[in-house]
């Protein structure tokens, strides 16, 4: 999977807006969508930049904790546990060869996935 797709999946599955942005509770409803969207896009761009500039060695060595520490050091201000989970998701997905096929009628995404399994 591309890094952008991995980051998007990590954000979708692991980012908890209420935990990451507790102040969202006080944002007026009419501003909420724009506020959250701006935050998510900033997180996505920040993760992409850190991974492209400093993350390759962590991806190759499968070091999610190292990638997480690098993200924190680079100023990505998410709760450490949440950021670590996102880095683990990115790490896991970056090793898959997957292609998006379609969204089903019930809202699920269908992917073609090629995996390499080691059976001991």
Coordinates of N, CA, C and O in Angstrom, one line a residue, residues 2-59:
X2 N 0.4 2.3 -0.6 CA 1.2 3.5 -0.6 C 1.1 4.1 0.8 O 0.2 3.8 1.6
X3 N 2.1 5.0 1.1 CA 2.2 5.6 2.4 C 0.9 6.4 2.7 O 0.4 6.4 3.8
X4 N 0.5 7.1 1.6 CA -0.7 8.0 1.8 C -1.9 7.1 2.2 O -2.7 7.5 3.0
X5 N -2.1 5.9 1.5 CA -3.2 5.0 1.9 C -3.0 4.5 3.3 O -4.0 4.4 4.0
X6 N -1.8 4.2 3.7 CA -1.6 3.6 5.0 C -1.9 4.7 6.1 O -2.6 4.4 7.1
X7 N -1.5 5.9 5.8 CA -1.8 7.0 6.8 C -3.3 7.2 6.8 O -3.9 7.4 7.9
X8 N -4.0 7.2 5.7 CA -5.5 7.4 5.7 C -6.2 6.3 6.5 O -7.1 6.6 7.3
X9 N -5.7 5.1 6.3 CA -6.3 4.0 7.1 C -6.0 4.2 8.6 O -6.9 3.9 9.4
X10 N -4.8 4.6 8.9 CA -4.5 4.7 10.3 C -5.3 5.9 11.0 O -5.8 5.7 12.1
X11 N -5.5 6.9 10.2 CA -6.4 8.0 10.7 C -7.8 7.5 10.9 O -8.4 7.8 11.9
X12 N -8.3 6.8 9.9 CA -9.7 6.4 10.0 C -9.9 5.4 11.1 O -10.9 5.5 11.8
X13 N -8.9 4.5 11.3 CA -9.2 3.5 12.4 C -8.7 3.8 13.8 O -9.2 3.3 14.7
X14 N -7.7 4.7 13.9 CA -7.0 4.9 15.2 C -7.2 6.3 15.8 O -6.9 6.5 16.9
X15 N -7.5 7.3 15.0 CA -7.6 8.6 15.5 C -8.9 8.8 16.2 O -10.0 8.7 15.6
X16 N -8.9 9.2 17.4 CA -10.0 9.5 18.3 C -10.1 11.0 18.4 O -9.3 11.6 19.2
X17 N -11.0 11.6 17.7 CA -11.1 13.1 17.7 C -11.3 13.7 19.1 O -10.7 14.7 19.5
X18 N -12.2 13.0 19.8 CA -12.5 13.6 21.2 C -11.3 13.5 22.1 O -11.1 14.4 22.9
X19 N -10.5 12.5 21.9 CA -9.3 12.4 22.8 C -8.2 13.3 22.3 O -7.5 13.9 23.1
X20 N -8.0 13.4 21.0 CA -7.0 14.2 20.4 C -7.3 15.7 20.5 O -6.4 16.6 20.6
X21 N -8.6 16.1 20.4 CA -9.0 17.5 20.4 C -10.1 17.6 21.5 O -11.3 17.8 21.1
X22 N -9.8 17.6 22.8 CA -10.9 17.7 23.8 C -11.7 19.0 23.7 O -12.8 19.1 24.0
X23 N -11.0 20.1 23.1 CA -11.7 21.4 23.0 C -12.8 21.3 21.9 O -13.6 22.3 21.8
X24 N -12.9 20.3 21.1 CA -13.9 20.2 20.1 C -15.3 20.2 20.7 O -16.3 20.7 20.1
X25 N -15.4 19.9 22.0 CA -16.7 20.0 22.7 C -17.3 21.4 22.7 O -18.5 21.6 22.8
X26 N -16.4 22.4 22.7 CA -16.8 23.8 22.8 C -16.9 24.5 21.4 O -17.2 25.7 21.4
X27 N -16.6 23.8 20.3 CA -16.7 24.4 19.0 C -18.1 24.4 18.6 O -18.9 23.4 18.7
X28 N -18.6 25.6 18.1 CA -20.0 25.7 17.6 C -20.3 24.6 16.5 O -19.4 24.3 15.7
X29 N -21.4 24.1 16.6 CA -21.8 23.0 15.6 C -21.6 23.4 14.2 O -21.1 22.6 13.4
X30 N -21.9 24.6 13.8 CA -21.8 25.0 12.4 C -20.3 25.1 12.0 O -20.0 25.1 10.8
X31 N -19.4 25.1 13.0 CA -17.9 25.2 12.6 C -17.2 23.9 12.8 O -16.1 23.7 12.5
X32 N -17.9 22.9 13.4 CA -17.3 21.6 13.7 C -16.7 20.8 12.6 O -15.6 20.4 12.7
X33 N -17.5 20.7 11.5 CA -17.0 20.0 10.3 C -15.7 20.5 9.8 O -14.7 19.8 9.6
X34 N -15.6 21.8 9.6 CA -14.4 22.5 9.1 C -13.3 22.3 10.1 O -12.1 22.1 9.7
X35 N -13.5 22.5 11.4 CA -12.5 22.4 12.4 C -11.9 21.0 12.4 O -10.7 20.9 12.4
X36 N -12.7 20.0 12.4 CA -12.2 18.6 12.5 C -11.5 18.3 11.2 O -10.4 17.7 11.2
X37 N -12.1 18.7 10.0 CA -11.4 18.4 8.8 C -10.1 19.0 8.7 O -9.1 18.4 8.2
X38 N -9.9 20.2 9.1 CA -8.6 20.9 9.1 C -7.6 20.2 10.0 O -6.5 20.0 9.6
X39 N -8.1 19.7 11.1 CA -7.2 19.0 12.0 C -6.7 17.7 11.4 O -5.6 17.4 11.4
X40 N -7.7 16.9 10.8 CA -7.3 15.7 10.2 C -6.4 15.9 9.0 O -5.4 15.1 8.9
X41 N -6.6 16.9 8.2 CA -5.7 17.1 7.1 C -4.3 17.5 7.6 O -3.3 17.1 7.0
X42 N -4.2 18.3 8.7 CA -3.0 18.7 9.2 C -2.2 17.5 9.8 O -1.0 17.3 9.5
X43 N -2.9 16.6 10.5 CA -2.3 15.3 11.0 C -1.8 14.5 9.8 O -0.7 14.0 9.8
X44 N -2.6 14.3 8.8 CA -2.3 13.5 7.6 C -1.0 14.1 6.9 O -0.1 13.4 6.6
X45 N -1.0 15.4 6.7 CA 0.2 16.0 6.1 C 1.4 15.9 6.9 O 2.5 15.7 6.4
X46 N 1.3 16.1 8.2 CA 2.4 16.0 9.2 C 3.0 14.6 9.2 O 4.2 14.4 9.1
X47 N 2.1 13.6 9.2 CA 2.6 12.2 9.2 C 3.3 11.9 7.9 O 4.4 11.3 7.9
X48 N 2.7 12.4 6.8 CA 3.3 12.1 5.5 C 4.7 12.8 5.4 O 5.7 12.1 5.0
X49 N 4.9 14.0 5.9 CA 6.1 14.7 5.8 C 7.2 14.0 6.7 O 8.3 13.8 6.3
X50 N 6.8 13.6 7.9 CA 7.7 13.0 8.8 C 8.2 11.6 8.2 O 9.4 11.3 8.2
X51 N 7.2 10.8 7.7 CA 7.6 9.5 7.2 C 8.4 9.7 5.9 O 9.4 8.9 5.8
X52 N 8.1 10.6 5.1 CA 8.9 10.8 3.9 C 10.3 11.3 4.2 O 11.3 10.9 3.6
X53 N 10.5 12.2 5.2 CA 11.8 12.8 5.5 C 12.6 12.0 6.4 O 13.8 11.9 6.3
X54 N 12.0 11.3 7.4 CA 12.7 10.6 8.4 C 12.3 9.2 8.8 O 12.8 8.6 9.7
X55 N 11.3 8.7 8.1 CA 10.7 7.4 8.5 C 11.1 6.2 7.8 O 10.7 5.1 8.2
X56 N 11.8 6.3 6.7 CA 12.1 5.1 5.9 C 12.9 4.0 6.7 O 12.5 2.9 6.6
X57 N 13.8 4.4 7.5 CA 14.6 3.4 8.3 C 13.7 2.7 9.3 O 13.8 1.5 9.5
X58 N 12.7 3.4 9.8 CA 11.7 2.8 10.7 C 10.8 1.8 10.0 O 10.5 0.7 10.5
X59 N 10.4 2.2 8.8 CA 9.5 1.3 8.0 C 10.3 0.0 7.6 O 9.7 -1.1 7.7

